Coordinates of C-alpha atoms and ligand atoms in Angstrom, one line a residue:
X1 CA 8.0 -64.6 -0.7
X2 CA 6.2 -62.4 -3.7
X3 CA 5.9 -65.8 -5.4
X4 CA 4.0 -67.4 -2.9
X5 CA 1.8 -64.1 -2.7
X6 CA 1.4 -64.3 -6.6
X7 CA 0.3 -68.3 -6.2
X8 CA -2.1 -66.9 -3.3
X9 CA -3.8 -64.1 -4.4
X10 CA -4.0 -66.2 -8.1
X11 CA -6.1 -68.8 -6.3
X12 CA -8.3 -65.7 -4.6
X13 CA -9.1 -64.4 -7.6
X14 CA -9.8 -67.7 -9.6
X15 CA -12.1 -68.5 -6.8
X16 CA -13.3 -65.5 -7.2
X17 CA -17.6 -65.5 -7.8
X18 CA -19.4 -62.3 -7.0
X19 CA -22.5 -62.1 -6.5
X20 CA -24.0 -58.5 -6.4
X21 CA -22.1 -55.0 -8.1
X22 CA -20.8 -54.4 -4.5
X23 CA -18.7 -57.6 -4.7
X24 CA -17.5 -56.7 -7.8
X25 CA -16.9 -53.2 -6.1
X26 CA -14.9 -55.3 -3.3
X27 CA -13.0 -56.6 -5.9
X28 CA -11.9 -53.6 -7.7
X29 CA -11.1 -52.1 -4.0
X30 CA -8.8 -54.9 -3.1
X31 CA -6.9 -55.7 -6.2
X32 CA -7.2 -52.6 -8.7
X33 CA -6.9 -49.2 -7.1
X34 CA -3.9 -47.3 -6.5
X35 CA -3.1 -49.1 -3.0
X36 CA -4.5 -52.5 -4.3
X37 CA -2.6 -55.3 -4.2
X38 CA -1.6 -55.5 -7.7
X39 CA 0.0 -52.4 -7.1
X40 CA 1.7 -53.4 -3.7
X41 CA 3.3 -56.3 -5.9
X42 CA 4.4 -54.6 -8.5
X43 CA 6.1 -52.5 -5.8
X44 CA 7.9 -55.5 -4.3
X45 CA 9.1 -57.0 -7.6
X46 CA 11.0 -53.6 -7.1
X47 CA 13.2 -55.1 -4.4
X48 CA 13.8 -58.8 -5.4
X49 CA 17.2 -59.9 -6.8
X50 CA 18.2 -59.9 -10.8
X51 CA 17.5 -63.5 -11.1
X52 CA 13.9 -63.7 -9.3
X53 CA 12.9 -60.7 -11.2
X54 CA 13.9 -62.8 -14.5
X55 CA 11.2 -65.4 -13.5
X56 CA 8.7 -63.4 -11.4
X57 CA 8.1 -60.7 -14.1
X58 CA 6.4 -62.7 -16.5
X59 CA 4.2 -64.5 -13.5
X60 CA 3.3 -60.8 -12.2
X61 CA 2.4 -59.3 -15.6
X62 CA -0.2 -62.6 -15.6
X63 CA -1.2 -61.9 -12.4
X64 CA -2.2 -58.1 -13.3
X65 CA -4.2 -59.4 -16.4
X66 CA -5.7 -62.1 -14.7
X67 CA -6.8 -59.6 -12.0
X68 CA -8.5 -57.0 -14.5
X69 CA -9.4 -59.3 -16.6
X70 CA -11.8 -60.8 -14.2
X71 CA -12.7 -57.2 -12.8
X72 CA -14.1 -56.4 -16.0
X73 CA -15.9 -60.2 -16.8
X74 CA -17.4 -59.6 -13.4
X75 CA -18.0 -56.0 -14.0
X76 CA -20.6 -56.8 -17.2
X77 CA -21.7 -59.9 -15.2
X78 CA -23.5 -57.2 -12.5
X79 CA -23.4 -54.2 -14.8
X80 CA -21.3 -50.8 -13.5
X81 CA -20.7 -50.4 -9.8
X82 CA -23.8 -48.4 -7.7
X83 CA -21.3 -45.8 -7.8
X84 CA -21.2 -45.2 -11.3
X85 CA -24.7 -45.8 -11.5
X86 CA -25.1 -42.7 -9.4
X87 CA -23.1 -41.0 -11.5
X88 CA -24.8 -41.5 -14.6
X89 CA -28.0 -40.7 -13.1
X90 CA -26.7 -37.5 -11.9
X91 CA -24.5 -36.5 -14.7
X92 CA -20.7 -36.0 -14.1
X93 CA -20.7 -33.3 -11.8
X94 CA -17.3 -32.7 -13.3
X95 CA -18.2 -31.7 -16.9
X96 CA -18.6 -28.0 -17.5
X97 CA -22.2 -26.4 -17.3
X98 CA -24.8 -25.6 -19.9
X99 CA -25.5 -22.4 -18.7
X100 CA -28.2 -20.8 -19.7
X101 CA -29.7 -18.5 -22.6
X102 CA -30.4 -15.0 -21.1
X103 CA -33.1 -13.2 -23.3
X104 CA -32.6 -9.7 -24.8
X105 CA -34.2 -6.7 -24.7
X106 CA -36.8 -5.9 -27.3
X107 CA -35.3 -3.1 -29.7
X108 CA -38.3 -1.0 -29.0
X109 CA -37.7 -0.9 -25.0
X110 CA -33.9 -0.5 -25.5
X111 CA -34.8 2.7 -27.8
X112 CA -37.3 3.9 -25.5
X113 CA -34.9 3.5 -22.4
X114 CA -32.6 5.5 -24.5
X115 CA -35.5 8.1 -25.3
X116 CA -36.3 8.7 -21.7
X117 CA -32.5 9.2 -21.0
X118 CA -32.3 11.8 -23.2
X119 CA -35.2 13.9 -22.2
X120 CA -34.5 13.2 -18.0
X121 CA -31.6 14.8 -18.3
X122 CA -33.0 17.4 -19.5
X123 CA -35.5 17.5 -16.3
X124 CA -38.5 15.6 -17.8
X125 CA -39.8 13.4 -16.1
X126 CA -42.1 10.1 -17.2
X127 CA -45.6 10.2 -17.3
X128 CA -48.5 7.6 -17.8
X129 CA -52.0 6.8 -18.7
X130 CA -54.7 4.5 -19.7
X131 CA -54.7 2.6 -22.9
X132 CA -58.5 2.6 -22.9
X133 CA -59.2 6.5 -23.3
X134 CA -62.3 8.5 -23.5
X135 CA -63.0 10.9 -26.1
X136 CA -62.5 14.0 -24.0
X137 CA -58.6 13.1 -23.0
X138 CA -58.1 11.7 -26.5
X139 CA -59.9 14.2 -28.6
X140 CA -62.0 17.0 -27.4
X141 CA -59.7 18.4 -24.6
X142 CA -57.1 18.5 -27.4
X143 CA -59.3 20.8 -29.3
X144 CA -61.0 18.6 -31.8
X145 CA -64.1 19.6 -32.3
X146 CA -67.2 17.0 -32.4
X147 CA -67.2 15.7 -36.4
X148 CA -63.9 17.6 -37.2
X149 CA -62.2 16.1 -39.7
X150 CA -59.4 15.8 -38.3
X151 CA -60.7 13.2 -36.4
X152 CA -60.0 11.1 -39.0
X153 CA -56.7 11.3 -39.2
X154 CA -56.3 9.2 -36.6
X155 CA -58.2 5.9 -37.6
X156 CA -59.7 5.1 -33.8
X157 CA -61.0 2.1 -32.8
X158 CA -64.2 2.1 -30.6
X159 CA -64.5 0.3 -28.0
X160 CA -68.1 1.9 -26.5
X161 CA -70.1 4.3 -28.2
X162 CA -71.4 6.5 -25.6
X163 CA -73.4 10.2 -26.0
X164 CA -70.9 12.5 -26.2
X165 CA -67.7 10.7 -24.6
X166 CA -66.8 7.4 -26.6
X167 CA -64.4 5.3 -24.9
X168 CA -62.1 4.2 -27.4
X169 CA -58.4 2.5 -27.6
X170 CA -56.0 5.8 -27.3
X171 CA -54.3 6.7 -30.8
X172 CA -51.6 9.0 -29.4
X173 CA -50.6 9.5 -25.8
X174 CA -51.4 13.1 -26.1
X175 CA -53.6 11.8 -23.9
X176 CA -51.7 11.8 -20.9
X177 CA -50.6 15.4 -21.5
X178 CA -54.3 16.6 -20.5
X179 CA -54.3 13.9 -17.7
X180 CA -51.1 15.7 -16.6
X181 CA -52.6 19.1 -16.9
X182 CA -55.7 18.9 -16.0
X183 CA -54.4 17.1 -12.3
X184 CA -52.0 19.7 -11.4
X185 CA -50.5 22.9 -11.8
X186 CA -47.6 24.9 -14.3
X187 CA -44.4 24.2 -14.5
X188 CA -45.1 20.8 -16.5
X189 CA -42.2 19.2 -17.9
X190 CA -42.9 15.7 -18.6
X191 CA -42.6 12.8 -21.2
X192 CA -45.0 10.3 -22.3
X193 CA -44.2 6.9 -23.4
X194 CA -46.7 4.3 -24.4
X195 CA -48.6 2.2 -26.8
X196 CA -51.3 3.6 -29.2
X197 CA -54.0 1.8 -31.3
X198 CA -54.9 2.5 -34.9
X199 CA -57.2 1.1 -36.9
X200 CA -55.0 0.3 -40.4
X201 CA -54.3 -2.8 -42.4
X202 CA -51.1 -4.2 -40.9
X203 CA -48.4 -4.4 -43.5
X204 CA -44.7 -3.4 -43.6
X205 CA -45.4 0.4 -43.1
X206 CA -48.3 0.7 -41.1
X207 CA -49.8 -1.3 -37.8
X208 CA -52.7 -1.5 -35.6
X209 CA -50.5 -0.7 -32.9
X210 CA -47.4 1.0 -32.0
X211 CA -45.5 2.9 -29.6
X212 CA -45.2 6.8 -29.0
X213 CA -42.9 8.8 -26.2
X214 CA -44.9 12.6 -26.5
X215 CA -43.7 15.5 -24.2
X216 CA -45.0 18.9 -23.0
X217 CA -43.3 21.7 -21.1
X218 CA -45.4 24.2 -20.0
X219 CA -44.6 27.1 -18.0
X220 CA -44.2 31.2 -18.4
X221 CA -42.6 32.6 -21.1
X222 CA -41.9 29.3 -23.0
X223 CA -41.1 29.7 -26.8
X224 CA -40.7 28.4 -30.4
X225 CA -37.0 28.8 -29.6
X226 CA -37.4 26.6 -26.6
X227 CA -38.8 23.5 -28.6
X228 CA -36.5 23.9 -31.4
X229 CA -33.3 23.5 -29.3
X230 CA -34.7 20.7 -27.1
X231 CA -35.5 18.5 -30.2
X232 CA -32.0 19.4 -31.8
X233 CA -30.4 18.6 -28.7
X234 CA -32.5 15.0 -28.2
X235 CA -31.5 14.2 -31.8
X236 CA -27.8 15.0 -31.2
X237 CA -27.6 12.7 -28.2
X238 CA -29.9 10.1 -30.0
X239 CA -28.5 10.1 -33.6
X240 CA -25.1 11.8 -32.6
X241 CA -23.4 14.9 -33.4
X242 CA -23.9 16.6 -36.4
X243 CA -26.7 15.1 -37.3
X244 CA -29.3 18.0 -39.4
X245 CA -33.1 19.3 -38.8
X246 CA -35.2 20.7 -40.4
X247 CA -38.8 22.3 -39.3
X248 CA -41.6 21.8 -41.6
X249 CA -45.2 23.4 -41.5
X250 CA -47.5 21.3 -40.6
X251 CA -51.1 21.0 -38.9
X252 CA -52.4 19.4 -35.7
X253 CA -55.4 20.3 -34.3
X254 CA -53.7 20.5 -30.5
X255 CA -50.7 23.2 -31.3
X256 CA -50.6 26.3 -33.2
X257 CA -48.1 26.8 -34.8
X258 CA -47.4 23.3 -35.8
X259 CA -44.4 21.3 -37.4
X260 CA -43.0 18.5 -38.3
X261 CA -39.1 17.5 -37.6
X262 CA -37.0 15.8 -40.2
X263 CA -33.3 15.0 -39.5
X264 CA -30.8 14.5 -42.1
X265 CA -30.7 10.5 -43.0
X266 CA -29.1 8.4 -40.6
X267 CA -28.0 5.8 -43.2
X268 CA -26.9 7.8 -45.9
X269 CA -26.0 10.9 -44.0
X270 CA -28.0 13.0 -46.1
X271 CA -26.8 11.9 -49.6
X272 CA -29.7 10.0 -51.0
X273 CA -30.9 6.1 -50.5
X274 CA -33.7 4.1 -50.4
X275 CA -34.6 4.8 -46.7
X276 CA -35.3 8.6 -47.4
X277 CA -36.7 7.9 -51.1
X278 CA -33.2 10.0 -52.3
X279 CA -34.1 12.7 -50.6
X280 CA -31.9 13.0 -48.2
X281 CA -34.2 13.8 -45.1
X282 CA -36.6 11.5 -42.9
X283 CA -39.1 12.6 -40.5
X284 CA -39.2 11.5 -37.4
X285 CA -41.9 13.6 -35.4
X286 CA -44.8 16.5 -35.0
X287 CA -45.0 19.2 -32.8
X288 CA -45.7 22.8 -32.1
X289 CA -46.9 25.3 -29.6
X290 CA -49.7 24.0 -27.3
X291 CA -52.9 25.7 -28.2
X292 CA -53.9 28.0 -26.1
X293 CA -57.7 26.3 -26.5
X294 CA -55.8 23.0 -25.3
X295 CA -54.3 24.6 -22.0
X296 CA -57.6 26.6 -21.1
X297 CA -59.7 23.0 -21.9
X298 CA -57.4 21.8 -18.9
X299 CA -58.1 24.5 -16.3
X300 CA -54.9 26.6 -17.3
X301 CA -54.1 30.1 -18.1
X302 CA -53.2 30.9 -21.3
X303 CA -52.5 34.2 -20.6
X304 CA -50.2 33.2 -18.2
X305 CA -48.8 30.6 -19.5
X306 CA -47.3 28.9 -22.8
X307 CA -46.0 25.7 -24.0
X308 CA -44.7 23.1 -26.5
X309 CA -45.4 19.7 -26.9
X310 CA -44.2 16.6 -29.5
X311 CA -44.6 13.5 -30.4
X312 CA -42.7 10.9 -31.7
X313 CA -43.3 6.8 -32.5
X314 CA -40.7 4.8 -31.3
X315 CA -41.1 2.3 -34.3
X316 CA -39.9 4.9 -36.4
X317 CA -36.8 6.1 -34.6
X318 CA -36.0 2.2 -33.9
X319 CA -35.9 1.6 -37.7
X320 CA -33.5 5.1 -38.7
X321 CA -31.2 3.5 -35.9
X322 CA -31.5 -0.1 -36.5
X323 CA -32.7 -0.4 -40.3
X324 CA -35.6 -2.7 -39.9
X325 CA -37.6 -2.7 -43.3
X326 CA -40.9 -4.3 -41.7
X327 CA -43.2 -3.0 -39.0
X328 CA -44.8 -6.5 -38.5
X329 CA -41.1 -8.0 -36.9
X330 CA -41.5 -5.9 -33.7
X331 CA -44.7 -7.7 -33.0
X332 CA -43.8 -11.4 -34.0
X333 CA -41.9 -12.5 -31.3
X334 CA -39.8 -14.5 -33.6
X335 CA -36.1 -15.1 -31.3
X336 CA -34.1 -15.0 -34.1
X337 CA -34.7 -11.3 -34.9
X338 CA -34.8 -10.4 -30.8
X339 CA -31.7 -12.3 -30.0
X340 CA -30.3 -10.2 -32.6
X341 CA -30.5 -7.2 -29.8
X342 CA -28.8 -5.9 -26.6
X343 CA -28.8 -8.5 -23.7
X344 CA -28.9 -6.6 -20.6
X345 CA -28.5 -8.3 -17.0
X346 CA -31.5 -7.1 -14.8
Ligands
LIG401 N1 -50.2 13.5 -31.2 C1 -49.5 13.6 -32.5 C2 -49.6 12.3 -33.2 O1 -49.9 11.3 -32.6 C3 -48.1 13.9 -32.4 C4 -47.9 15.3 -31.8 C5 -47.8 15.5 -30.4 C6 -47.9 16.4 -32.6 C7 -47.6 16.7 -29.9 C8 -47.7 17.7 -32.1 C9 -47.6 17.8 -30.7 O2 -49.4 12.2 -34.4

């Protein structure tokens, strides 16, 4: 019985001449898969007697090679089945993805996310303006006088000279603080994040553009006292606990009196390295009491009222937190310094 079979299916498959992949296919379907023939015999041989199985095994074993042999012959003969062909095309849908490479966030976003954290709790909120400022919200409303030379502390680029009210790139987002005043009334309490232009030679230390978050509160009875614990308190929350200031005169031509705010070193915690020249202290940002000039120029009363205001650039208080020696990376774009940051899922 399974020898006759064996003699039958022999002469099939010698006969055996495809002639497209889907014979070949046919083939493979008939003889080679798990309910194939070859298969069914090999389950018979199970049941014949001792002595058949003495002489059938060796015949059966030939049959199975004959069988794949001329599966494969066949199979370079017409090249893989229209099935596998598929398959190849597509891929093997069974292989684990690629996925994909999610971007980061750029250090100077993260920080100034962080920034405007800090400060909305407190109950500021965020305000905006133009890029392209004139002179009056840049300069004159904050109480620089026409040739003052404090003008030149901030190198400005021009864009339009124009009698009495250039319009220029904005070099601090000061700015918006007369924006902010001059459009509505006391209490104020806001932030101001954005990028400034400055005309310097781009190197390490200095750039021809950067970023700034400002503030201003202004309402009655606001004091010294008031700025000094609200930039102690942001400092705290941004540097941690612990963390020193110190007030240092200083002069803007917008605020009166004016400082400066240096905090202890974040690196070397106030003992001396090359980030604070061994000194111990870096400074981070200006500020002071709002002129009164400055809140009368915006259609407020100074009698009435009082205020603070700062400003800080978000380059600098990247670097104390991340240690980045050179201005010029934030600006490159180059992925192996951005990838090196935060990756936050939108
Ligand atoms: N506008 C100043 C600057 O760009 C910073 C500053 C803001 C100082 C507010 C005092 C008060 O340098």
């Amino acid at each position: 019985m399974l020898q006759d079979k064996i003699t039958q299916y022999t002469e099939e498959i010698r006969a055996f001449a495809p002639s497209s992949s889907a014979d070949v296919e046919n083939f493979r379907l008939k003889f080679l898969v798990s309910k194939g023939i070859v298969k069914n015999l090999f389950d018979e041989f199970k049941t014949v007697t001792p002595e058949e199985k003495r002489t059938l095994g060796k015949v059966l074993n030939e049959f199975k090679q004959l069988a794949e042999a001329t599966f494969k012959e066949a199979q370079e003969k017409f090249g893989s089945s229209e099935k596998q062909q598929a398959q190849q095309k597509e891929g093997d849908l069974t292989l684990p993805g690629n996925g994909f490479q999610l971007g980061s966030r750029h250090p100077i976003s993260l920080v100034r996310k962080e920034i405007v954290e800090i400060f909305k709790k407190l109950g500021f909120v965020v305000s905006e303006g133009p890029e392209i400022e004139d002179d009056w919200h840049n300069f004159s409303a904050l109480n620089f006088p026409p040739e003052h030379p404090a003008r030149d502390m901030q190198d400005t680029f021009f864009i339009k000279k124009q009698e009495g009210n250039d319009i220029t790139l904005r070099t601090h987002t000061s700015s918006v603080q007369v924006r902010l005043m001059e459009a509505g009334k006391p209490p104020f309490r806001a932030i101001m994040p954005g990028r400034v232009y400055r005309n310097e030679a781009i190197s390490a230390r200095a750039h021809c553009f950067f970023h700034q978050v400002e503030g201003l509160y202004v309402d009655e009875n606001v004091s010294f006292a008031d700025l000094k614990q609200t930039l102690y308190h942001f400092v705290q929350e941004m540097y941690g606990e612990g963390t020193k200031v110190r007030f240092r005169p200083s002069y803007f031509p917008f605020t009166e009196p004016s400082a400066e705010m240096d905090i202890s070193c974040t690196i070397c915690k106030g003992a001396g390295c090359n980030l604070c020249k061994y000194s111990g202290w870096v400074e981070i940002l200006g500020c002071g009491m709002v002129d009164p000039n400055v809140l009368e120029n915006c259609g407020i009363d100074s009698k009435k009222y009082s205020g603070f205001a700062f400003g800080m650039g978000i380059e600098r208080i990247t670097n104390l937190k991340y240690v980045i020696k050179d201005l010029r990376l934030f600006s490159e774009n180059d992925v192996r310094f951005l990838s090196q940051f935060e990756t936050e899922l939108i």
